[in-house]
Short mmCIF file of C-alpha atoms in Angstrom, two decimals:
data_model
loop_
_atom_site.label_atom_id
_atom_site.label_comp_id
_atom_site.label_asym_id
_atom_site.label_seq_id
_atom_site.Cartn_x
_atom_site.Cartn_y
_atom_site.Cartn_z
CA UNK A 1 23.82 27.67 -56.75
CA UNK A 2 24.58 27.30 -60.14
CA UNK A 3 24.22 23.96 -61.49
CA UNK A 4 25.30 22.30 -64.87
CA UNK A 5 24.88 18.71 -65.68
CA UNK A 6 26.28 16.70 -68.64
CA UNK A 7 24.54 13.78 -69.80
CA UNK A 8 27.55 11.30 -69.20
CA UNK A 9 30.45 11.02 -66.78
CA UNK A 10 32.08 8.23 -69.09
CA UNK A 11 31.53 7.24 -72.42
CA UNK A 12 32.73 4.76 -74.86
CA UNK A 13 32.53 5.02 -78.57
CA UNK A 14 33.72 3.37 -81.42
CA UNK A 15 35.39 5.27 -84.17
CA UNK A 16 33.20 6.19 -87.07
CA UNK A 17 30.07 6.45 -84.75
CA UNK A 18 28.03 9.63 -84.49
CA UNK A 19 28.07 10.80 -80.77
CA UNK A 20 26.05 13.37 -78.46
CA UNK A 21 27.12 14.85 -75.66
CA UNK A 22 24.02 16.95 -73.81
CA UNK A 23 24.80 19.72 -71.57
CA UNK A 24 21.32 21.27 -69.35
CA UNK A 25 22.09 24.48 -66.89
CA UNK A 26 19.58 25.70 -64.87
CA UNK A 27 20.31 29.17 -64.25
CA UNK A 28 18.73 30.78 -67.00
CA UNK A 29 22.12 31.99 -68.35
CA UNK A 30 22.54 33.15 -71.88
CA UNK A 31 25.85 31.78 -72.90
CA UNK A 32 27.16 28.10 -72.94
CA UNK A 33 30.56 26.75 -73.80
CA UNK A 34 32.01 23.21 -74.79
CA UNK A 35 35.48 22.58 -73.91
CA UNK A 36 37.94 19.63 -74.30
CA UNK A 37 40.87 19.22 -71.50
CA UNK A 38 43.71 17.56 -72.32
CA UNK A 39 47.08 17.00 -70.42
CA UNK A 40 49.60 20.07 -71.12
CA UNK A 41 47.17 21.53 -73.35
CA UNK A 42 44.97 22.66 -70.94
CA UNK A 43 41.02 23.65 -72.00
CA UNK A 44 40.51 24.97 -74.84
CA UNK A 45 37.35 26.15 -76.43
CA UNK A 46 35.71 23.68 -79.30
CA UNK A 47 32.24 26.11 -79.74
CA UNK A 48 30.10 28.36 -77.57
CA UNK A 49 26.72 29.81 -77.93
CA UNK A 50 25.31 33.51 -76.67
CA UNK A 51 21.41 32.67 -77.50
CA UNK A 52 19.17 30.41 -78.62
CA UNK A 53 20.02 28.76 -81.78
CA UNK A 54 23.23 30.76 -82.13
CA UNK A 55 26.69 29.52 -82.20
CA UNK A 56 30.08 30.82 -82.53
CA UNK A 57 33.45 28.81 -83.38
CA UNK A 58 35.84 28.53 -80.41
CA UNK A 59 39.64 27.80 -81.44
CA UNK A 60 38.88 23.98 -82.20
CA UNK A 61 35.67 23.49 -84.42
CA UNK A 62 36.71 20.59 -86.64
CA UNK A 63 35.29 17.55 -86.32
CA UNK A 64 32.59 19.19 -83.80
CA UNK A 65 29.09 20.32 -84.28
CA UNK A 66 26.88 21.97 -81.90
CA UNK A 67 22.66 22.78 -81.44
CA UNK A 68 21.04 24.96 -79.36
CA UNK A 69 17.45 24.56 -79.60
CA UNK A 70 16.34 25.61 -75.94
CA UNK A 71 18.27 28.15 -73.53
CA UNK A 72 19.24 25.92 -71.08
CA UNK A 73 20.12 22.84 -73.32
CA UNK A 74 23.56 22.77 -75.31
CA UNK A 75 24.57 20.02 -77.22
CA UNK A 76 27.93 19.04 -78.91
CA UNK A 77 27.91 16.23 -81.68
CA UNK A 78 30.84 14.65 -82.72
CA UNK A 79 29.85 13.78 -86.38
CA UNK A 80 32.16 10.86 -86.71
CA UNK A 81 34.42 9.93 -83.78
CA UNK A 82 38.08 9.54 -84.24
CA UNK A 83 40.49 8.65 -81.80
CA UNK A 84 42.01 12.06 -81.47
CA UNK A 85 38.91 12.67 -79.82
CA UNK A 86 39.06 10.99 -76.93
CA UNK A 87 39.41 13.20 -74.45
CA UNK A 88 37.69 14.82 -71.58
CA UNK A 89 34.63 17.04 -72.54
CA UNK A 90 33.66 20.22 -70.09
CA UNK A 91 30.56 21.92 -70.73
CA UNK A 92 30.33 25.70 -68.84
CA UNK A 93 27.89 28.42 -68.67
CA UNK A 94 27.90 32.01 -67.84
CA UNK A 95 25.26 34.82 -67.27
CA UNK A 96 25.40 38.39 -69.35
CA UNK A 97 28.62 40.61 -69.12
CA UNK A 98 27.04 42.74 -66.78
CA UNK A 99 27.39 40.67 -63.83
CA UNK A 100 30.62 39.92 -64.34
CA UNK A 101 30.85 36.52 -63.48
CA UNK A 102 32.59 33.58 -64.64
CA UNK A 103 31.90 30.49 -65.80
CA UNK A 104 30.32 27.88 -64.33
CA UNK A 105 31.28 23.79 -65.28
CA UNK A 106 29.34 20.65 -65.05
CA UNK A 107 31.22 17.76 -64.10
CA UNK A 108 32.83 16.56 -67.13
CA UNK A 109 32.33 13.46 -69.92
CA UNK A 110 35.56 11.44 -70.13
CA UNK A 111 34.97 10.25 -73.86
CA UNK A 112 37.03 7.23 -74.98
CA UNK A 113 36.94 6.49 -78.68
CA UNK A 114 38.27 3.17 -79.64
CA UNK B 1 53.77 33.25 -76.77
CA UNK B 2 51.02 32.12 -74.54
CA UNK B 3 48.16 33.68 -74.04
CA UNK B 4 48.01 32.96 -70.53
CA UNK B 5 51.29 31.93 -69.01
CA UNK B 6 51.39 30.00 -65.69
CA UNK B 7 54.40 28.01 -63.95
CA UNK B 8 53.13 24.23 -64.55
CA UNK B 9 54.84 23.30 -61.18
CA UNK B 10 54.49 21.14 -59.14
CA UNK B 11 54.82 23.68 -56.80
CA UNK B 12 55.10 21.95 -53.19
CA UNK B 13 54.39 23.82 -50.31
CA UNK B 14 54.21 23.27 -46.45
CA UNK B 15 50.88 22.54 -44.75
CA UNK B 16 50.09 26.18 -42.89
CA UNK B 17 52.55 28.26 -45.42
CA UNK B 18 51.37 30.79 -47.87
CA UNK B 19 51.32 29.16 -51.46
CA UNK B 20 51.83 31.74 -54.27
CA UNK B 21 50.37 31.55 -57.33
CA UNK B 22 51.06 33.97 -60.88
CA UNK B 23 49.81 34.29 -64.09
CA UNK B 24 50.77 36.53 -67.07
CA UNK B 25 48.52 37.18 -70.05
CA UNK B 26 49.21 38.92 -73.36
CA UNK B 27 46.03 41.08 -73.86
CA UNK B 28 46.44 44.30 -72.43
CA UNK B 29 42.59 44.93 -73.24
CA UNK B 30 41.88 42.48 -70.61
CA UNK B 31 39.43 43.35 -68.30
CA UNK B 32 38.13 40.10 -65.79
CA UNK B 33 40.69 37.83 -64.46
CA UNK B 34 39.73 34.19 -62.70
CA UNK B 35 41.00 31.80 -60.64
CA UNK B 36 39.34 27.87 -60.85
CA UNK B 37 40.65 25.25 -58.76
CA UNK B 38 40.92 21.32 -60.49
CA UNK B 39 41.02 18.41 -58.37
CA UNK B 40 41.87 15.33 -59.78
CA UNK B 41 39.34 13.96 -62.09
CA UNK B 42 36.99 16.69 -61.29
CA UNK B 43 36.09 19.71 -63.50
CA UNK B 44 37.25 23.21 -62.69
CA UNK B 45 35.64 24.97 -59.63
CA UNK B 46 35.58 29.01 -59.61
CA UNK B 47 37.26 30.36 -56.55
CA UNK B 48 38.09 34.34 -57.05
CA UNK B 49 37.92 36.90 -59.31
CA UNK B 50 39.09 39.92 -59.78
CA UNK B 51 38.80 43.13 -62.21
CA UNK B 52 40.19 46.25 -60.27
CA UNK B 53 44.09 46.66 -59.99
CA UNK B 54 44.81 45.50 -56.33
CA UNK B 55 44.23 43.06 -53.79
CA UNK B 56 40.74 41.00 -53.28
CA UNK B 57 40.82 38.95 -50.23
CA UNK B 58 38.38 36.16 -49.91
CA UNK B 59 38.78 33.82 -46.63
CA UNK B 60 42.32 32.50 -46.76
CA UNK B 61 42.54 33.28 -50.98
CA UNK B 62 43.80 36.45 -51.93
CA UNK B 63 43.64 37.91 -55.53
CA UNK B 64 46.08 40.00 -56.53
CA UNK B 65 45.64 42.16 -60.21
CA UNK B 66 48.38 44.12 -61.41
CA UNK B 67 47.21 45.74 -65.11
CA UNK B 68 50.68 47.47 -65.89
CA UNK B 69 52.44 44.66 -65.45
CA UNK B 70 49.85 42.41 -67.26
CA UNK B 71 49.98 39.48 -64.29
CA UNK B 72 47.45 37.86 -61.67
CA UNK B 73 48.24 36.17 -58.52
CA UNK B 74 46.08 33.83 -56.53
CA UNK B 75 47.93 33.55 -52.64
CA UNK B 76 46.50 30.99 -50.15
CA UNK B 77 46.83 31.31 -46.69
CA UNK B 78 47.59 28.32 -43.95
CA UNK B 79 47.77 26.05 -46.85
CA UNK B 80 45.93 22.75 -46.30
CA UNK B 81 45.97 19.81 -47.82
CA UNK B 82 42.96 19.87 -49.01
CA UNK B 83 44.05 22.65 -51.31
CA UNK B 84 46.22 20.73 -52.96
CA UNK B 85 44.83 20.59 -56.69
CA UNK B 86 45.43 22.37 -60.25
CA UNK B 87 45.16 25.99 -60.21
CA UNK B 88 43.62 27.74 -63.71
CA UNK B 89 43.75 31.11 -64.47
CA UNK B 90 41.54 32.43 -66.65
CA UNK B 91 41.27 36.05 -68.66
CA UNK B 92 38.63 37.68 -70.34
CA UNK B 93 39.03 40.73 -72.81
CA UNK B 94 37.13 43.41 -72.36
CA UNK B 95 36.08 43.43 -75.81
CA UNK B 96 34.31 40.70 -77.87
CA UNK B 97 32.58 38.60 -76.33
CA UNK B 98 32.14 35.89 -73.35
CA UNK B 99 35.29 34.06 -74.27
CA UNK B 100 37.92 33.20 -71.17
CA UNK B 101 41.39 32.47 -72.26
CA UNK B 102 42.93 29.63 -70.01
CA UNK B 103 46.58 28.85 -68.93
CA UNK B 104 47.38 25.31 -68.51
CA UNK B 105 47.39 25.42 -65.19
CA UNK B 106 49.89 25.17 -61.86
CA UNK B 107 49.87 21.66 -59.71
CA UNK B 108 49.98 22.45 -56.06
CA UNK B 109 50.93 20.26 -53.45
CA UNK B 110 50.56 21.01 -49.66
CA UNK B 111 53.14 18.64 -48.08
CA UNK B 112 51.15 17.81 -44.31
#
């Protein structure tokens, strides 16, 4: 089975502070996602990354950073938290195209910023 | 428009009825089409998917793809109440990359 961890099921940050959410799959797959879930918004996409060390913008980049240093690792880094960003944080990961599979989430970090 | 439409519900159904599920999506270039069920406070789960016009059948879920039409359906059979949860459909484009697009997602109930 597939299996995606996140660093954090709850976290509490002050506004202003730098914050790190980790995201580690063990499945070897190339391509890792961050999403944020709000209510009647749904998910939407903040970054993903195909390969080591690359990273594409999803529809919601600002405010968000990302680093991936090591295939199974995927980080997101909130550069200075702001209250708009609390929010629930979904990490997901997928294999190639070829196998035409979907993606695969780890269990969520429910981010409060105060 | 959307994206990815679904009906937001709540949709209430009867335990041991059929609960019916759609999605519409925008791209006709779409090529993979997902279904993830969402229980409360837990992160989405992927349950079917589908990528030929037609029906997949998978235990009690059934898939159903209809390209010239541009929708998806997810049915459940003998509904339980353990199915009860937020249904997401999801849609990925044939071209591009490994994005999925997301609707926001139908609450189902299954009334015991």
């Amino acid at each position: 089975d597939v299996k995606v961890t996140q660093s954090s099921r709850y976290l509490v940050k002050r506004t202003g502070e730098k914050v790190f959410l980790e995201c580690v799959q063990d499945m070897d797959h190339e391509n890792m996602f961050w999403y944020r879930q709000d209510p009647g918004l749904g998910l939407r996409l903040i970054y993903f990354s195909y390969d080591v060390k690359m990273k594409e913008k999803g529809d919601i980049p600002e405010g968000y950073s990302v680093s991936r240093e090591k295939k199974e690792r995927f980080s997101l880094i909130l550069e200075s938290a702001s209250t708009n960003q609390t929010s629930m944080y979904l990490c997901a990961s997928s294999p190639p195209r070829r196998q035409t599979l979907g993606q695969y989430f780890g269990p969520g970090t429910r981010l409060t910023v105060t | 428009q959307k994206e990815v439409e679904q009906n937001s519900g709540p949709l209430s159904v009867p335990e041991g009825a059929i609960a019916s599920l759609n999605c519409t999506y925008s791209d006709r270039g779409s090529q993979s089409f997902f279904w993830y069920r969402q229980y409360s406070g837990k992160s989405p789960e992927l349950i079917m998917s589908i990528y030929s016009n037609g029906d997949k059948e998978d235990g009690r879920f059934t898939a159903q793809l209809n390209k010239a039409s541009q929708y998806v359906s997810l049915l459940i059979r003998d509904s339980q109440p353990s199915d009860s949860a937020t249904y997401l459909c999801a849609v990925r484009s044939n071209f591009g990359n490994e994005k999925l697009t997301f609707g926001t997602g139908t609450r189902l109930t299954i009334i015991p």
